[in-house]
mmCIF file of C-alpha atoms in Angstrom:
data_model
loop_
_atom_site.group_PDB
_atom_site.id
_atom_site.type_symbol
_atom_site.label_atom_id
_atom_site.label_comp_id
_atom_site.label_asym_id
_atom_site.label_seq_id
_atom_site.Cartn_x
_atom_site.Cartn_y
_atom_site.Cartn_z
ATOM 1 C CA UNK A 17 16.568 42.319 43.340
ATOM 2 C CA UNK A 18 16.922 41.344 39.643
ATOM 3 C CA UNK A 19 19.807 42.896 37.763
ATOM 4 C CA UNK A 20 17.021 43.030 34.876
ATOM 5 C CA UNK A 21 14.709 46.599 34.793
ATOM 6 C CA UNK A 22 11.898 46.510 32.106
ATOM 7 C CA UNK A 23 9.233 49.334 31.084
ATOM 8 C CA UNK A 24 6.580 48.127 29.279
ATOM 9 C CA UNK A 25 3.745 50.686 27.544
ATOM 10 C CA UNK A 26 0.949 48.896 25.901
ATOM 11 C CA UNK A 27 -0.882 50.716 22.792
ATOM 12 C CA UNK A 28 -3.097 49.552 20.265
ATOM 13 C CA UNK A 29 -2.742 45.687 21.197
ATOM 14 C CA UNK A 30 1.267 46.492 20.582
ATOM 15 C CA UNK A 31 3.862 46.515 23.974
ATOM 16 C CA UNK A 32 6.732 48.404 23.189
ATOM 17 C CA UNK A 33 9.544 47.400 25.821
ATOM 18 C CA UNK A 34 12.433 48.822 27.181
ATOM 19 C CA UNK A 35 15.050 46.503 29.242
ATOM 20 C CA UNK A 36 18.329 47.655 31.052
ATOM 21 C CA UNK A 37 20.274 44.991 32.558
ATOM 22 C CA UNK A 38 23.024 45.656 35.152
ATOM 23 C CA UNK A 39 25.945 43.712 34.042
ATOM 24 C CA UNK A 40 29.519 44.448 33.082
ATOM 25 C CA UNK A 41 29.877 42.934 29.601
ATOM 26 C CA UNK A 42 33.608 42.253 29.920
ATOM 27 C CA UNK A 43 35.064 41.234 26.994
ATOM 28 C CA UNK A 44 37.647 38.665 26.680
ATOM 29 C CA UNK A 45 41.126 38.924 26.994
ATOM 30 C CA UNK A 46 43.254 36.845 24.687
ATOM 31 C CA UNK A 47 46.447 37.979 25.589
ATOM 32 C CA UNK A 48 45.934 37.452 29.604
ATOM 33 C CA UNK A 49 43.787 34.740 29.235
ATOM 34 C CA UNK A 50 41.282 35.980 30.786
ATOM 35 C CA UNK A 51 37.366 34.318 29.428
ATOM 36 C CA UNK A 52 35.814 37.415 30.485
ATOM 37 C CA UNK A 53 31.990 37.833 31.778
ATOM 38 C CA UNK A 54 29.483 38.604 29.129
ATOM 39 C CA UNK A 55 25.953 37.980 28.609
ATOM 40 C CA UNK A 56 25.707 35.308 25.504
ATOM 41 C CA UNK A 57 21.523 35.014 25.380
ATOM 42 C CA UNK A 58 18.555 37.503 25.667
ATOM 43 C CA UNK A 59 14.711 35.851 25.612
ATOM 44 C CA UNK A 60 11.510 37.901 26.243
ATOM 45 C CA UNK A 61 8.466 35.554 26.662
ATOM 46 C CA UNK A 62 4.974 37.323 26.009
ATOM 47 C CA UNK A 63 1.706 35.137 27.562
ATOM 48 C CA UNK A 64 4.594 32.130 27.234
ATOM 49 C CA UNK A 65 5.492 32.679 23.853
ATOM 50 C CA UNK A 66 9.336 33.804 22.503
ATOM 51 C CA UNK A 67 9.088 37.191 21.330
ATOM 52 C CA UNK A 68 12.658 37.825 21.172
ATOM 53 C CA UNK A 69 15.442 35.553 21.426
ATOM 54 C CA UNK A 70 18.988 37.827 21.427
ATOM 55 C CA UNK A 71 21.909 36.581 20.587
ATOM 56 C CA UNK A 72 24.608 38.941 22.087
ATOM 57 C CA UNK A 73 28.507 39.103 22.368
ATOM 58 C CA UNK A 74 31.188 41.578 24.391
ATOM 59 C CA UNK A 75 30.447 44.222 21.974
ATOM 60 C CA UNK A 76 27.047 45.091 23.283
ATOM 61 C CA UNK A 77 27.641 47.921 25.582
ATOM 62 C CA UNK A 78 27.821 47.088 29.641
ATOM 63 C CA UNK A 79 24.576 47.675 31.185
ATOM 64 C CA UNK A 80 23.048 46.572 28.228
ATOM 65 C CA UNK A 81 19.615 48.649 27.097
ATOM 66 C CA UNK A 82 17.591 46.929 24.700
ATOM 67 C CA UNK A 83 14.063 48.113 23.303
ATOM 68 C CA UNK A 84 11.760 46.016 21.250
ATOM 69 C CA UNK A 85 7.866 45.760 20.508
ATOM 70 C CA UNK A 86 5.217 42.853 20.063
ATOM 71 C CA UNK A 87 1.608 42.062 19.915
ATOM 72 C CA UNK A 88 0.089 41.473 23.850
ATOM 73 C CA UNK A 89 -2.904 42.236 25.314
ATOM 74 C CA UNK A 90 -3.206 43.757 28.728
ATOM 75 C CA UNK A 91 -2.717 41.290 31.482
ATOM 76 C CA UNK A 92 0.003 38.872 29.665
ATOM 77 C CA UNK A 93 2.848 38.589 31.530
ATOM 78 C CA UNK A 94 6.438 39.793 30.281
ATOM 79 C CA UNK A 95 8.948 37.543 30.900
ATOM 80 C CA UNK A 96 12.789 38.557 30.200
ATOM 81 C CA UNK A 97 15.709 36.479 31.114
ATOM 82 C CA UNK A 98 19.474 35.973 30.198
ATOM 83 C CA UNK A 99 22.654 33.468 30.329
ATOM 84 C CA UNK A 100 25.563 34.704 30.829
ATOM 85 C CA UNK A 101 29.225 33.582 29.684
ATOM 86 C CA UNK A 102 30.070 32.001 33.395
ATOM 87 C CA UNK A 103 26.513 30.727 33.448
ATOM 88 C CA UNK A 104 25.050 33.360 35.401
ATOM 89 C CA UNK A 105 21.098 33.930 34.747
ATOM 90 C CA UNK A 106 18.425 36.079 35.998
ATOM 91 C CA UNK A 107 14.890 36.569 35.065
ATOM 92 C CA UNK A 108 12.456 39.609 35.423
ATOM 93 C CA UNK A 109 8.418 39.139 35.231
ATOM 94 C CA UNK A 110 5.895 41.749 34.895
ATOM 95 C CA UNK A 111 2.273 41.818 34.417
ATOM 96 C CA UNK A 112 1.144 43.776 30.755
ATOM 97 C CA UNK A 113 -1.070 47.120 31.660
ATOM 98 C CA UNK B 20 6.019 6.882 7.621
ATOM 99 C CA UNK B 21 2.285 8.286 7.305
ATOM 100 C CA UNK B 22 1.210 11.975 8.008
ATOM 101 C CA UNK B 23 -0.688 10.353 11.665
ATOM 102 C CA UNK B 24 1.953 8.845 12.730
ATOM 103 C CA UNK B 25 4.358 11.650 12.194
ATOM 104 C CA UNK B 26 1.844 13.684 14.420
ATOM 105 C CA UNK B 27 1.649 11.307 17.233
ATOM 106 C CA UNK B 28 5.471 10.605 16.931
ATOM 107 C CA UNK B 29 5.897 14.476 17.049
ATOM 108 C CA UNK B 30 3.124 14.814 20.248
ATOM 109 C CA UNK B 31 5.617 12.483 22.458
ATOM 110 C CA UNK B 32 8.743 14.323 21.221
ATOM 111 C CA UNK B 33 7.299 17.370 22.454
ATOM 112 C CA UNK B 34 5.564 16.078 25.685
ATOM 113 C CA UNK B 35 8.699 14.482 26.543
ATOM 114 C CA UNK B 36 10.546 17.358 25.659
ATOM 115 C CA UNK B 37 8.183 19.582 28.193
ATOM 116 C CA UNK B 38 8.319 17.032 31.039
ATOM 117 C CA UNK B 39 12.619 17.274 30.463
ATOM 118 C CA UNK B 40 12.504 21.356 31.431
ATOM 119 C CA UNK B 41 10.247 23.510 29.951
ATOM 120 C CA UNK B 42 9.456 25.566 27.114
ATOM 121 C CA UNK B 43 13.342 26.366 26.276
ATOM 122 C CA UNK B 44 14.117 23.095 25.982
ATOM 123 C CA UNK B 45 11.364 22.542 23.435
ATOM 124 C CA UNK B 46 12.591 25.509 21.537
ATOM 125 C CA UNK B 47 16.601 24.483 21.847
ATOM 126 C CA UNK B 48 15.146 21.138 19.997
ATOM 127 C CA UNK B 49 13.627 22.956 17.554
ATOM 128 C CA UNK B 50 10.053 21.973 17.714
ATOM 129 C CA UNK B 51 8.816 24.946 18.772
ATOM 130 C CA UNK B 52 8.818 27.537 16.156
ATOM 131 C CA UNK B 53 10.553 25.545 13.906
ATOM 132 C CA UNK B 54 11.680 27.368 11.292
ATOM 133 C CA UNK B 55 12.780 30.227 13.511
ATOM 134 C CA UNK B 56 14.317 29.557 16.300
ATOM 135 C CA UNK B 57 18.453 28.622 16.011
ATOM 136 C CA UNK B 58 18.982 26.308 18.654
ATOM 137 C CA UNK B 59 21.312 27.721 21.019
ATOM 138 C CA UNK B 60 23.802 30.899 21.626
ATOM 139 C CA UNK B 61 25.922 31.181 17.819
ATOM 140 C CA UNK B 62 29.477 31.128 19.543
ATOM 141 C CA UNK B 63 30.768 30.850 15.951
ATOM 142 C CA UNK B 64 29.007 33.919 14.923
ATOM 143 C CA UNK B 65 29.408 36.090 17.646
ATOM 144 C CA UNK B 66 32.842 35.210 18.249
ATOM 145 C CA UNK B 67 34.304 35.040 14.997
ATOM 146 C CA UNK B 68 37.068 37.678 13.810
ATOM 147 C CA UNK B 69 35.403 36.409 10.288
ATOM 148 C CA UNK B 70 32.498 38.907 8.893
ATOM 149 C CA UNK B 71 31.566 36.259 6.125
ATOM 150 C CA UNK B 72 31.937 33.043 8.372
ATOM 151 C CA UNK B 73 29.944 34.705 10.804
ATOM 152 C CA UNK B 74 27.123 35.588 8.645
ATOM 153 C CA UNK B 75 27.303 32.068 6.903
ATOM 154 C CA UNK B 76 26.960 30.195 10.503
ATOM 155 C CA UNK B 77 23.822 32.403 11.776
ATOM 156 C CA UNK B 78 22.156 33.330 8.465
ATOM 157 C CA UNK B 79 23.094 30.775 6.079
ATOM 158 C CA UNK B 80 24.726 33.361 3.598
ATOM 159 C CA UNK B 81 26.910 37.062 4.084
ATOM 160 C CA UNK B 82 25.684 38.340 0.646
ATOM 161 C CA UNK B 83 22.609 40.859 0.957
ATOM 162 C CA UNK B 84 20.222 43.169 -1.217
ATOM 163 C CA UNK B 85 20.546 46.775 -0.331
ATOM 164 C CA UNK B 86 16.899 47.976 0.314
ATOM 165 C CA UNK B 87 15.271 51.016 1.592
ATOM 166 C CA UNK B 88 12.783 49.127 3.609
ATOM 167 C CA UNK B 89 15.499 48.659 6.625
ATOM 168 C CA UNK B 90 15.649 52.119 8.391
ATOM 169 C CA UNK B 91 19.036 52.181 10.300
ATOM 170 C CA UNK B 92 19.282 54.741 12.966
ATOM 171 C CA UNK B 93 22.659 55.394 14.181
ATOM 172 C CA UNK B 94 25.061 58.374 15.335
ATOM 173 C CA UNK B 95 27.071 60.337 12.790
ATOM 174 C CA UNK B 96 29.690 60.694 15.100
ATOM 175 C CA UNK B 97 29.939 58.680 18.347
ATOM 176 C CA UNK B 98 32.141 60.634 20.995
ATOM 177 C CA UNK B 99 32.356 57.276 23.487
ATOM 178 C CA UNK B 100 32.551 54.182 20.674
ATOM 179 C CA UNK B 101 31.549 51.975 24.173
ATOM 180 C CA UNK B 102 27.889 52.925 23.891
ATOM 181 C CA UNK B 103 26.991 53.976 20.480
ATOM 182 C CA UNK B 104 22.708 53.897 20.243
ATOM 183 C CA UNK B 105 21.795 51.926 16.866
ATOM 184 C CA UNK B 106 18.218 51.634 15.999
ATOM 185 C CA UNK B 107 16.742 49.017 13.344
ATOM 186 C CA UNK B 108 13.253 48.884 11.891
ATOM 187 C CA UNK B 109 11.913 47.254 8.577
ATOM 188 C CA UNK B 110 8.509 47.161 6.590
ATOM 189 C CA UNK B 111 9.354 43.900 4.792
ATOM 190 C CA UNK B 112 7.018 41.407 6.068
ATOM 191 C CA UNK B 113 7.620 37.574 7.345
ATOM 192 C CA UNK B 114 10.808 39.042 9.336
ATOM 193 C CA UNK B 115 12.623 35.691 10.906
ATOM 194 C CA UNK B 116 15.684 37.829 12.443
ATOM 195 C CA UNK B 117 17.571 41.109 13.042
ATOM 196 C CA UNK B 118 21.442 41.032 12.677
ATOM 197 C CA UNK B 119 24.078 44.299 13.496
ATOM 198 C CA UNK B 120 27.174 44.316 12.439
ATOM 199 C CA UNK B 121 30.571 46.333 12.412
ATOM 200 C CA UNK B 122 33.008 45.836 10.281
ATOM 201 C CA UNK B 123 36.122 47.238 11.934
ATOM 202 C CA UNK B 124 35.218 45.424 15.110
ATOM 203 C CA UNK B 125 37.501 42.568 15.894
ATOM 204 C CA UNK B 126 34.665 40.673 16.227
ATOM 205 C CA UNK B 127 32.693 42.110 13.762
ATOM 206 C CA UNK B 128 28.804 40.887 14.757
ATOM 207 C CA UNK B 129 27.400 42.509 17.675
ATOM 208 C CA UNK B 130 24.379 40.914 17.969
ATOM 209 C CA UNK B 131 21.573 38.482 16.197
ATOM 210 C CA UNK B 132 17.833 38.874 17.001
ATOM 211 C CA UNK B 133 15.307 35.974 16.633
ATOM 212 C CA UNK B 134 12.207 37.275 16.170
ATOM 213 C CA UNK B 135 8.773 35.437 17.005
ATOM 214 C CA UNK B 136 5.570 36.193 14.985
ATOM 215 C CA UNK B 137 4.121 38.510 17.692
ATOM 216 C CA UNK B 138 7.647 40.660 17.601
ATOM 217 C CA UNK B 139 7.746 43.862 15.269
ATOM 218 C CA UNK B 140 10.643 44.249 13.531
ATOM 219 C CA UNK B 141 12.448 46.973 15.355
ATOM 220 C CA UNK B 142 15.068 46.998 17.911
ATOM 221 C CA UNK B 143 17.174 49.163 19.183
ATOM 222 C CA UNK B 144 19.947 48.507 21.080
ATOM 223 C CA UNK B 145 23.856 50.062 22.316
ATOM 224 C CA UNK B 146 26.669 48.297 20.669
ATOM 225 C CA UNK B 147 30.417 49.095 21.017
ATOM 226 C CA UNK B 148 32.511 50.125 18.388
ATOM 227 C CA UNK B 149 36.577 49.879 18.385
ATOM 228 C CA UNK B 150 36.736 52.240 15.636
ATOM 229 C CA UNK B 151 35.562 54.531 12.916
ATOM 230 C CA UNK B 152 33.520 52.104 11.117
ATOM 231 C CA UNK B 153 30.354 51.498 9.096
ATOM 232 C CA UNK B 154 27.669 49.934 10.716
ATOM 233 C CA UNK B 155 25.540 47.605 8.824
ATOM 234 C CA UNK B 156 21.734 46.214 9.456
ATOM 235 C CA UNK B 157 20.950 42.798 8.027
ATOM 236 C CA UNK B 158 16.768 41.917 7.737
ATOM 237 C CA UNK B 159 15.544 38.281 7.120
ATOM 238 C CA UNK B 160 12.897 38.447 5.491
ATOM 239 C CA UNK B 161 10.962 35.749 3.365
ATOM 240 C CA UNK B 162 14.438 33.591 3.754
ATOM 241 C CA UNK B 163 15.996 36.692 2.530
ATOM 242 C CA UNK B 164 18.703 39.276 3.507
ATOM 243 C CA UNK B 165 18.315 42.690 3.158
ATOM 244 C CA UNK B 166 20.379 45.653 4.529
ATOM 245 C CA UNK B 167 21.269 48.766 4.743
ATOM 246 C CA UNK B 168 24.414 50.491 6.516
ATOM 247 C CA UNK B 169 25.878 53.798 7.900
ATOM 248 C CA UNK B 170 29.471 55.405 9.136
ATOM 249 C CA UNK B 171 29.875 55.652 12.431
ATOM 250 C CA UNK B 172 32.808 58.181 13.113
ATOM 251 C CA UNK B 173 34.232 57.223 16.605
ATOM 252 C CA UNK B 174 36.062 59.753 18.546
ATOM 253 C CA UNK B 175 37.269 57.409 21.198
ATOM 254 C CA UNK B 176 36.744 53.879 20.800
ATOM 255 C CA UNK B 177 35.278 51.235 22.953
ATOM 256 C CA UNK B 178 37.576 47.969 24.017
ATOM 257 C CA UNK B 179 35.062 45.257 23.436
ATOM 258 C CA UNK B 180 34.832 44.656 20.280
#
C-alpha cells in the first residue's frame, strides 16, 4: 500500500487536493551524527503536467498533510510522489471525478 | 545561431532528454517550464541556519514588499509547536512559487513551493516550530516577493526545526 493518501474534490474545472503521507520526518542530529530520514521533494502531476513541485525540510511536521488546488478536468489523473533523504520514494495515482 | 536552428537544436535536447527517463528529467534540465521550475531539491535553502542565504539561493533575493494580497492563516497560539497548521493564499497574479518561513527555527525555511500554471496559489500545509516565533509567507509574483507574516506563540515546541 502507498504511504501516500490523497482526496481529491473537483469543482468548477478547479481540484482542490488534500495529501497525507505516512512518514516520520526525522530531523537530523548534529551532535550524534545521525543524517536523519526526511522527505526532501513533493511533485503532484495533473494530466502529466507539474502542478506542484515542494521543496520540504525536517521542519514539516511527520505525517506530512499538504492541501493545494489546480485547474483539471474530470478524468485526468493525479499523480503525487516524493524522495526522501535516504532515497526512499513512493508514488500515489488517482483518476480526477 | 538562427531562431530554426535553436528550435531543432532544442527538439533533440528534449527528445533525448525524454528517451534518458521521463518527464522529471526534462524538468531537472530545465526545459520544461523553464522559467519555473528550480532544478532539483534546494539543500542550501532548506538546510541553511542562514534566513538571508536561504532566501538568496531559492528566490534570488531575502528582501520583500509587505502586501495585503498574501492571506496568511496561522494559529495564535500553537499548544504542540510539532504540527502547527499554516495556510497561504494570494490574489497577485503570475505566481512562480510559495515560500514559509520561521525565523526562530534553526533552520529557518520550512518549505518552498513551485507552482505550475494550472496550480492556484494556495497551500496549506503543517510546519514545526522550535519556538515562539513569527511566521512569515513569501509570494513570487511577476519576479517579485511579496509577504506577509504572523506570531506564532508556542507552548511546547517541536524538535525539528
Amino acid at each position: 500500500m502507498s504511504s501516500i493518501r490523497a482526496r481529491a474534490t473537483l469543482t468548477d474545472g478547479v481540484a482542490e487536493v488534500r495529501a497525507l503521507i505516512s512518514h516520520p520526518m526525522d530531523p537530523p542530529d548534529e551532535e550524534s551524527g545521525d543524517p536523519g530520514h526526511f522527505i526532501q521533494e513533493v511533485t503532484a502531476e495533473i494530466g502529466g503536467e507539474t502542478v506542484l513541485h515542494a521543496h520540504w525540510g525536517p521542519s514539516i511536521s511527520p505525517n506530512p498533510l499538504v492541501e493545494f488546488s489546480a485547474e483539471a478536468e474530470s478524468g485526468e489523473t493525479l499523480r503525487i510522489s516524493y524522495t526522501d533523504s535516504q532515497g526512499g520514494t513512493d508514488s500515489y495515482e488517482m483518476e480526477l471525478s | 545561431m538562427n531562431p530554426q536552428q535553436v528550435d531543432t537544436q532544442r527538439r533533440k535536447v528534449l527528445s533525448g532528454a525524454l528517451a534518458l527517463g521521463g518527464i522529471s528529467t526534462a524538468i531537472g534540465l530545465g526545459i520544461l517550464a523553464p522559467s519555473r521550475a528550480l532544478a532539483k531539491w534546494q539543500e542550501q535553502a532548506i538546510m541553511t541556519t542562514s534566513l538571508e542565504e536561504g532566501l538568496s539561493q531559492a528566490l534570488g533575493g531575502s528582501s520583500y514588499q509587505e502586501s495585503d494580497k498574501v492571506q496568511l492563516d496561522a494559529p495564535e497560539v500553537a499548544e504542540n509547536g510539532e504540527t502547527v497548521p499554516v495556510s497561504v493564499e494570494t490574489s497577485l497574479p503570475n505566481v512562480e512559487s510559495i515560500t514559509l518561513y520561521v525565523t526562530e527555527n534553526n533552520a529557518p525555511i520550512s518549505a518552498v513551493f513551485e507552482l505550475g500554471s494550472r496550480a492556484r496559489p494556495s497551500i496549506s500545509q503543517r510546519i514545526q516550530m522550535a519556538d515562539t516565533s513569527e511566521v512569515v509567507a513569501l509570494v513570487k509574483s511577476d519576479g517579485k516577493l511579496y509577504g506577509t507574516s504572523r506570531q506564532v506563540q508556542v507552548t511546547v515546541g517541536g524538535c525539528g526545526g
